[in-house]
Structure formats: C-alpha cells, structure tokens
Amino acid sequence: MSFDRHLAEIAREFPEWTIWRSDAGRWWATRHRLLTEHERDAGCAMTIDADDPDGLRERLLEQRACLPETEPDR
C-alpha cells in the first residue's frame, strides 16, 4: 500500500489527530487539542511516533484506551 493511502486511512480512523510521516521515515501523530490535566495524569500524550503505519495505528489505539471516561469532580 502506498504512503498516501496509509496516511489517509489512519487519518480517517483517527480524526482527532494530525498524522504525518517525517523526512526520516518515522510516522507521527499529534492531537488537535490540548490535553486536560486528568488526561495527562492518565498517561495520554500530545504527540506519538512509530516506525511504520501499523505501529502508529497501535499507538493511537493505546492512546484512545488511556482516555479517562470522565473528568474528576473539581
């Protein structure tokens, strides 16, 4: 599958992220919004990277799973 096709598929699957591939060949994703303190405490990251598109998809799924269900009472 071509680079562009991988990029488009991941971007469609994870619309809350900007996906790109660096000149060095690494795959990156960064969120469209800032994380809350609660999300950071839960282990969520603003930007992640991987060696290949499959690795990036796996990391994005991990990030989706780390999102807390609700914000704590303030």
PDB file of N, CA and C in Angstrom:
ATOM      1  N   MET A   1       0.847  -1.171   0.000  1.00  0.00           N
ATOM      2  CA  MET A   1       0.000   0.000   0.000  1.00  0.00           C
ATOM      3  C   MET A   1       0.897   1.241   0.000  1.00  0.00           C
ATOM      4  N   SER A   2       0.477   2.256  -0.680  1.00  0.00           N
ATOM      5  CA  SER A   2       1.292   3.469  -0.805  1.00  0.00           C
ATOM      6  C   SER A   2       1.283   4.292   0.481  1.00  0.00           C
ATOM      7  N   PHE A   3       2.276   5.111   0.598  1.00  0.00           N
ATOM      8  CA  PHE A   3       2.405   6.033   1.733  1.00  0.00           C
ATOM      9  C   PHE A   3       1.146   6.881   1.879  1.00  0.00           C
ATOM     10  N   ASP A   4       0.670   7.470   0.784  1.00  0.00           N
ATOM     11  CA  ASP A   4      -0.519   8.330   0.828  1.00  0.00           C
ATOM     12  C   ASP A   4      -1.754   7.570   1.287  1.00  0.00           C
ATOM     13  N   ARG A   5      -1.877   6.347   0.859  1.00  0.00           N
ATOM     14  CA  ARG A   5      -3.049   5.552   1.238  1.00  0.00           C
ATOM     15  C   ARG A   5      -3.018   5.222   2.727  1.00  0.00           C
ATOM     16  N   HIS A   6      -1.841   4.836   3.244  1.00  0.00           N
ATOM     17  CA  HIS A   6      -1.691   4.585   4.679  1.00  0.00           C
ATOM     18  C   HIS A   6      -2.068   5.838   5.466  1.00  0.00           C
ATOM     19  N   LEU A   7      -1.528   6.953   5.034  1.00  0.00           N
ATOM     20  CA  LEU A   7      -1.773   8.222   5.715  1.00  0.00           C
ATOM     21  C   LEU A   7      -3.261   8.542   5.745  1.00  0.00           C
ATOM     22  N   ALA A   8      -3.932   8.404   4.622  1.00  0.00           N
ATOM     23  CA  ALA A   8      -5.366   8.710   4.533  1.00  0.00           C
ATOM     24  C   ALA A   8      -6.197   7.763   5.407  1.00  0.00           C
ATOM     25  N   GLU A   9      -5.855   6.490   5.414  1.00  0.00           N
ATOM     26  CA  GLU A   9      -6.611   5.526   6.219  1.00  0.00           C
ATOM     27  C   GLU A   9      -6.486   5.816   7.705  1.00  0.00           C
ATOM     28  N   ILE A  10      -5.273   6.091   8.161  1.00  0.00           N
ATOM     29  CA  ILE A  10      -5.080   6.374   9.582  1.00  0.00           C
ATOM     30  C   ILE A  10      -5.773   7.689   9.951  1.00  0.00           C
ATOM     31  N   ALA A  11      -5.666   8.690   9.101  1.00  0.00           N
ATOM     32  CA  ALA A  11      -6.314   9.978   9.372  1.00  0.00           C
ATOM     33  C   ALA A  11      -7.833   9.824   9.446  1.00  0.00           C
ATOM     34  N   ARG A  12      -8.403   8.977   8.614  1.00  0.00           N
ATOM     35  CA  ARG A  12      -9.851   8.727   8.651  1.00  0.00           C
ATOM     36  C   ARG A  12     -10.256   8.001   9.937  1.00  0.00           C
ATOM     37  N   GLU A  13      -9.428   7.069  10.361  1.00  0.00           N
ATOM     38  CA  GLU A  13      -9.727   6.272  11.547  1.00  0.00           C
ATOM     39  C   GLU A  13      -9.563   7.081  12.840  1.00  0.00           C
ATOM     40  N   PHE A  14      -8.666   8.074  12.807  1.00  0.00           N
ATOM     41  CA  PHE A  14      -8.355   8.873  13.998  1.00  0.00           C
ATOM     42  C   PHE A  14      -8.458  10.361  13.665  1.00  0.00           C
ATOM     43  N   PRO A  15      -9.679  10.868  13.453  1.00  0.00           N
ATOM     44  CA  PRO A  15      -9.836  12.256  13.006  1.00  0.00           C
ATOM     45  C   PRO A  15      -9.432  13.304  14.050  1.00  0.00           C
ATOM     46  N   GLU A  16      -9.261  12.879  15.291  1.00  0.00           N
ATOM     47  CA  GLU A  16      -8.865  13.822  16.334  1.00  0.00           C
ATOM     48  C   GLU A  16      -7.348  14.052  16.379  1.00  0.00           C
ATOM     49  N   TRP A  17      -6.639  13.447  15.436  1.00  0.00           N
ATOM     50  CA  TRP A  17      -5.186  13.556  15.344  1.00  0.00           C
ATOM     51  C   TRP A  17      -4.775  14.065  13.956  1.00  0.00           C
ATOM     52  N   THR A  18      -3.639  14.753  13.901  1.00  0.00           N
ATOM     53  CA  THR A  18      -2.979  15.073  12.637  1.00  0.00           C
ATOM     54  C   THR A  18      -1.890  14.027  12.440  1.00  0.00           C
ATOM     55  N   ILE A  19      -1.880  13.387  11.298  1.00  0.00           N
ATOM     56  CA  ILE A  19      -0.953  12.287  11.007  1.00  0.00           C
ATOM     57  C   ILE A  19       0.030  12.743   9.924  1.00  0.00           C
ATOM     58  N   TRP A  20       1.298  12.416  10.088  1.00  0.00           N
ATOM     59  CA  TRP A  20       2.275  12.716   9.055  1.00  0.00           C
ATOM     60  C   TRP A  20       3.468  11.770   9.141  1.00  0.00           C
ATOM     61  N   ARG A  21       4.242  11.776   8.095  1.00  0.00           N
ATOM     62  CA  ARG A  21       5.476  10.986   8.038  1.00  0.00           C
ATOM     63  C   ARG A  21       6.633  11.952   7.855  1.00  0.00           C
ATOM     64  N   SER A  22       7.635  11.809   8.706  1.00  0.00           N
ATOM     65  CA  SER A  22       8.780  12.725   8.660  1.00  0.00           C
ATOM     66  C   SER A  22       9.698  12.383   7.485  1.00  0.00           C
ATOM     67  N   ASP A  23      10.574  13.310   7.168  1.00  0.00           N
ATOM     68  CA  ASP A  23      11.567  13.080   6.115  1.00  0.00           C
ATOM     69  C   ASP A  23      12.469  11.893   6.445  1.00  0.00           C
ATOM     70  N   ALA A  24      12.611  11.604   7.737  1.00  0.00           N
ATOM     71  CA  ALA A  24      13.435  10.476   8.171  1.00  0.00           C
ATOM     72  C   ALA A  24      12.682   9.148   8.087  1.00  0.00           C
ATOM     73  N   GLY A  25      11.377   9.203   7.747  1.00  0.00           N
ATOM     74  CA  GLY A  25      10.607   7.987   7.563  1.00  0.00           C
ATOM     75  C   GLY A  25       9.800   7.539   8.767  1.00  0.00           C
ATOM     76  N   ARG A  26       9.845   8.284   9.885  1.00  0.00           N
ATOM     77  CA  ARG A  26       9.035   7.929  11.052  1.00  0.00           C
ATOM     78  C   ARG A  26       7.628   8.454  10.874  1.00  0.00           C
ATOM     79  N   TRP A  27       6.676   7.750  11.466  1.00  0.00           N
ATOM     80  CA  TRP A  27       5.264   8.133  11.415  1.00  0.00           C
ATOM     81  C   TRP A  27       4.895   8.824  12.715  1.00  0.00           C
ATOM     82  N   TRP A  28       4.169   9.936  12.619  1.00  0.00           N
ATOM     83  CA  TRP A  28       3.849  10.779  13.763  1.00  0.00           C
ATOM     84  C   TRP A  28       2.365  11.096  13.802  1.00  0.00           C
ATOM     85  N   ALA A  29       1.890  11.397  15.006  1.00  0.00           N
ATOM     86  CA  ALA A  29       0.516  11.875  15.190  1.00  0.00           C
ATOM     87  C   ALA A  29       0.519  12.858  16.349  1.00  0.00           C
ATOM     88  N   THR A  30      -0.223  13.936  16.198  1.00  0.00           N
ATOM     89  CA  THR A  30      -0.384  14.900  17.282  1.00  0.00           C
ATOM     90  C   THR A  30      -1.857  15.261  17.397  1.00  0.00           C
ATOM     91  N   ARG A  31      -2.290  15.454  18.612  1.00  0.00           N
ATOM     92  CA  ARG A  31      -3.704  15.751  18.868  1.00  0.00           C
ATOM     93  C   ARG A  31      -4.069  17.144  18.364  1.00  0.00           C
ATOM     94  N   HIS A  32      -5.347  17.318  18.067  1.00  0.00           N
ATOM     95  CA  HIS A  32      -5.865  18.614  17.622  1.00  0.00           C
ATOM     96  C   HIS A  32      -6.199  19.540  18.779  1.00  0.00           C
ATOM     97  N   ARG A  33      -6.152  19.030  19.989  1.00  0.00           N
ATOM     98  CA  ARG A  33      -6.492  19.845  21.158  1.00  0.00           C
ATOM     99  C   ARG A  33      -5.511  19.543  22.278  1.00  0.00           C
ATOM    100  N   LEU A  34      -5.458  20.457  23.219  1.00  0.00           N
ATOM    101  CA  LEU A  34      -4.609  20.238  24.385  1.00  0.00           C
ATOM    102  C   LEU A  34      -5.245  19.207  25.303  1.00  0.00           C
ATOM    103  N   LEU A  35      -4.421  18.472  25.996  1.00  0.00           N
ATOM    104  CA  LEU A  35      -4.904  17.503  26.966  1.00  0.00           C
ATOM    105  C   LEU A  35      -5.256  18.197  28.273  1.00  0.00           C
ATOM    106  N   THR A  36      -6.215  17.631  28.966  1.00  0.00           N
ATOM    107  CA  THR A  36      -6.514  18.117  30.303  1.00  0.00           C
ATOM    108  C   THR A  36      -5.474  17.540  31.270  1.00  0.00           C
ATOM    109  N   GLU A  37      -5.419  18.098  32.432  1.00  0.00           N
ATOM    110  CA  GLU A  37      -4.505  17.574  33.449  1.00  0.00           C
ATOM    111  C   GLU A  37      -4.847  16.120  33.764  1.00  0.00           C
ATOM    112  N   HIS A  38      -6.115  15.824  33.845  1.00  0.00           N
ATOM    113  CA  HIS A  38      -6.571  14.461  34.136  1.00  0.00           C
ATOM    114  C   HIS A  38      -6.120  13.484  33.041  1.00  0.00           C
ATOM    115  N   GLU A  39      -6.200  13.894  31.789  1.00  0.00           N
ATOM    116  CA  GLU A  39      -5.754  13.043  30.682  1.00  0.00           C
ATOM    117  C   GLU A  39      -4.243  12.824  30.732  1.00  0.00           C
ATOM    118  N   ARG A  40      -3.496  13.877  31.040  1.00  0.00           N
ATOM    119  CA  ARG A  40      -2.038  13.723  31.172  1.00  0.00           C
ATOM    120  C   ARG A  40      -1.706  12.763  32.306  1.00  0.00           C
ATOM    121  N   ASP A  41      -2.413  12.923  33.432  1.00  0.00           N
ATOM    122  CA  ASP A  41      -2.179  12.035  34.578  1.00  0.00           C
ATOM    123  C   ASP A  41      -2.504  10.583  34.242  1.00  0.00           C
ATOM    124  N   ALA A  42      -3.439  10.370  33.311  1.00  0.00           N
ATOM    125  CA  ALA A  42      -3.825   9.017  32.902  1.00  0.00           C
ATOM    126  C   ALA A  42      -2.833   8.408  31.914  1.00  0.00           C
ATOM    127  N   GLY A  43      -1.831   9.190  31.488  1.00  0.00           N
ATOM    128  CA  GLY A  43      -0.809   8.667  30.580  1.00  0.00           C
ATOM    129  C   GLY A  43      -1.009   9.017  29.125  1.00  0.00           C
ATOM    130  N   CYS A  44      -1.965   9.892  28.830  1.00  0.00           N
ATOM    131  CA  CYS A  44      -2.185  10.310  27.446  1.00  0.00           C
ATOM    132  C   CYS A  44      -1.048  11.223  26.994  1.00  0.00           C
ATOM    133  N   ALA A  45      -0.758  11.210  25.712  1.00  0.00           N
ATOM    134  CA  ALA A  45       0.321  12.017  25.138  1.00  0.00           C
ATOM    135  C   ALA A  45      -0.238  12.949  24.070  1.00  0.00           C
ATOM    136  N   MET A  46       0.398  14.086  23.908  1.00  0.00           N
ATOM    137  CA  MET A  46       0.015  15.032  22.851  1.00  0.00           C
ATOM    138  C   MET A  46       0.491  14.558  21.491  1.00  0.00           C
ATOM    139  N   THR A  47       1.702  13.998  21.448  1.00  0.00           N
ATOM    140  CA  THR A  47       2.316  13.568  20.188  1.00  0.00           C
ATOM    141  C   THR A  47       2.940  12.195  20.394  1.00  0.00           C
ATOM    142  N   ILE A  48       2.758  11.338  19.399  1.00  0.00           N
ATOM    143  CA  ILE A  48       3.340   9.998  19.452  1.00  0.00           C
ATOM    144  C   ILE A  48       4.014   9.696  18.114  1.00  0.00           C
ATOM    145  N   ASP A  49       4.877   8.692  18.106  1.00  0.00           N
ATOM    146  CA  ASP A  49       5.539   8.310  16.859  1.00  0.00           C
ATOM    147  C   ASP A  49       5.746   6.806  16.830  1.00  0.00           C
ATOM    148  N   ALA A  50       6.041   6.309  15.635  1.00  0.00           N
ATOM    149  CA  ALA A  50       6.275   4.874  15.436  1.00  0.00           C
ATOM    150  C   ALA A  50       7.124   4.685  14.181  1.00  0.00           C
ATOM    151  N   ASP A  51       7.630   3.480  14.022  1.00  0.00           N
ATOM    152  CA  ASP A  51       8.477   3.160  12.868  1.00  0.00           C
ATOM    153  C   ASP A  51       7.701   3.028  11.567  1.00  0.00           C
ATOM    154  N   ASP A  52       6.432   2.623  11.672  1.00  0.00           N
ATOM    155  CA  ASP A  52       5.659   2.329  10.462  1.00  0.00           C
ATOM    156  C   ASP A  52       4.177   2.591  10.726  1.00  0.00           C
ATOM    157  N   PRO A  53       3.343   2.540   9.691  1.00  0.00           N
ATOM    158  CA  PRO A  53       1.923   2.850   9.870  1.00  0.00           C
ATOM    159  C   PRO A  53       1.209   1.895  10.829  1.00  0.00           C
ATOM    160  N   ASP A  54       1.556   0.624  10.799  1.00  0.00           N
ATOM    161  CA  ASP A  54       0.919  -0.319  11.714  1.00  0.00           C
ATOM    162  C   ASP A  54       1.274  -0.008  13.163  1.00  0.00           C
ATOM    163  N   GLY A  55       2.513   0.348  13.385  1.00  0.00           N
ATOM    164  CA  GLY A  55       2.944   0.732  14.728  1.00  0.00           C
ATOM    165  C   GLY A  55       2.244   1.998  15.202  1.00  0.00           C
ATOM    166  N   LEU A  56       2.072   2.947  14.304  1.00  0.00           N
ATOM    167  CA  LEU A  56       1.387   4.181  14.680  1.00  0.00           C
ATOM    168  C   LEU A  56      -0.072   3.895  15.013  1.00  0.00           C
ATOM    169  N   ARG A  57      -0.720   3.081  14.219  1.00  0.00           N
ATOM    170  CA  ARG A  57      -2.124   2.720  14.494  1.00  0.00           C
ATOM    171  C   ARG A  57      -2.226   2.065  15.875  1.00  0.00           C
ATOM    172  N   GLU A  58      -1.302   1.184  16.200  1.00  0.00           N
ATOM    173  CA  GLU A  58      -1.297   0.523  17.507  1.00  0.00           C
ATOM    174  C   GLU A  58      -1.136   1.549  18.629  1.00  0.00           C
ATOM    175  N   ARG A  59      -0.210   2.480  18.467  1.00  0.00           N
ATOM    176  CA  ARG A  59      -0.007   3.521  19.484  1.00  0.00           C
ATOM    177  C   ARG A  59      -1.234   4.413  19.618  1.00  0.00           C
ATOM    178  N   LEU A  60      -1.900   4.708  18.490  1.00  0.00           N
ATOM    179  CA  LEU A  60      -3.114   5.524  18.541  1.00  0.00           C
ATOM    180  C   LEU A  60      -4.233   4.790  19.285  1.00  0.00           C
ATOM    181  N   LEU A  61      -4.354   3.509  19.074  1.00  0.00           N
ATOM    182  CA  LEU A  61      -5.345   2.726  19.814  1.00  0.00           C
ATOM    183  C   LEU A  61      -5.032   2.721  21.309  1.00  0.00           C
ATOM    184  N   GLU A  62      -3.765   2.627  21.660  1.00  0.00           N
ATOM    185  CA  GLU A  62      -3.361   2.709  23.068  1.00  0.00           C
ATOM    186  C   GLU A  62      -3.745   4.063  23.654  1.00  0.00           C
ATOM    187  N   GLN A  63      -3.546   5.116  22.879  1.00  0.00           N
ATOM    188  CA  GLN A  63      -3.902   6.454  23.345  1.00  0.00           C
ATOM    189  C   GLN A  63      -5.413   6.593  23.512  1.00  0.00           C
ATOM    190  N   ARG A  64      -6.157   6.011  22.616  1.00  0.00           N
ATOM    191  CA  ARG A  64      -7.624   6.046  22.731  1.00  0.00           C
ATOM    192  C   ARG A  64      -8.050   5.333  24.024  1.00  0.00           C
ATOM    193  N   ALA A  65      -7.404   4.225  24.329  1.00  0.00           N
ATOM    194  CA  ALA A  65      -7.747   3.448  25.522  1.00  0.00           C
ATOM    195  C   ALA A  65      -7.361   4.163  26.815  1.00  0.00           C
ATOM    196  N   CYS A  66      -6.370   5.038  26.774  1.00  0.00           N
ATOM    197  CA  CYS A  66      -5.926   5.706  28.002  1.00  0.00           C
ATOM    198  C   CYS A  66      -6.816   6.886  28.373  1.00  0.00           C
ATOM    199  N   LEU A  67      -7.680   7.331  27.463  1.00  0.00           N
ATOM    200  CA  LEU A  67      -8.556   8.462  27.772  1.00  0.00           C
ATOM    201  C   LEU A  67      -9.499   8.077  28.910  1.00  0.00           C
ATOM    202  N   PRO A  68      -9.530   8.883  29.972  1.00  0.00           N
ATOM    203  CA  PRO A  68     -10.447   8.588  31.077  1.00  0.00           C
ATOM    204  C   PRO A  68     -11.898   8.741  30.607  1.00  0.00           C
ATOM    205  N   GLU A  69     -12.770   7.959  31.201  1.00  0.00           N
ATOM    206  CA  GLU A  69     -14.189   8.010  30.846  1.00  0.00           C
ATOM    207  C   GLU A  69     -14.786   9.382  31.152  1.00  0.00           C
ATOM    208  N   THR A  70     -14.440   9.915  32.314  1.00  0.00           N
ATOM    209  CA  THR A  70     -14.973  11.221  32.718  1.00  0.00           C
ATOM    210  C   THR A  70     -13.892  12.002  33.431  1.00  0.00           C
ATOM    211  N   GLU A  71     -14.078  13.284  33.489  1.00  0.00           N
ATOM    212  CA  GLU A  71     -13.185  14.146  34.268  1.00  0.00           C
ATOM    213  C   GLU A  71     -13.558  14.016  35.749  1.00  0.00           C
ATOM    214  N   PRO A  72     -12.582  14.095  36.649  1.00  0.00           N
ATOM    215  CA  PRO A  72     -12.907  14.036  38.073  1.00  0.00           C
ATOM    216  C   PRO A  72     -13.667  15.304  38.495  1.00  0.00           C
ATOM    217  N   ASP A  73     -14.396  15.184  39.594  1.00  0.00           N
ATOM    218  CA  ASP A  73     -15.072  16.366  40.141  1.00  0.00           C
ATOM    219  C   ASP A  73     -14.032  17.373  40.582  1.00  0.00           C
ATOM    220  N   ARG A  74     -14.309  18.607  40.327  1.00  0.00           N
ATOM    221  CA  ARG A  74     -13.349  19.659  40.707  1.00  0.00           C
ATOM    222  C   ARG A  74     -13.791  20.350  41.963  1.00  0.00           C
TER     223      ARG A  74
END
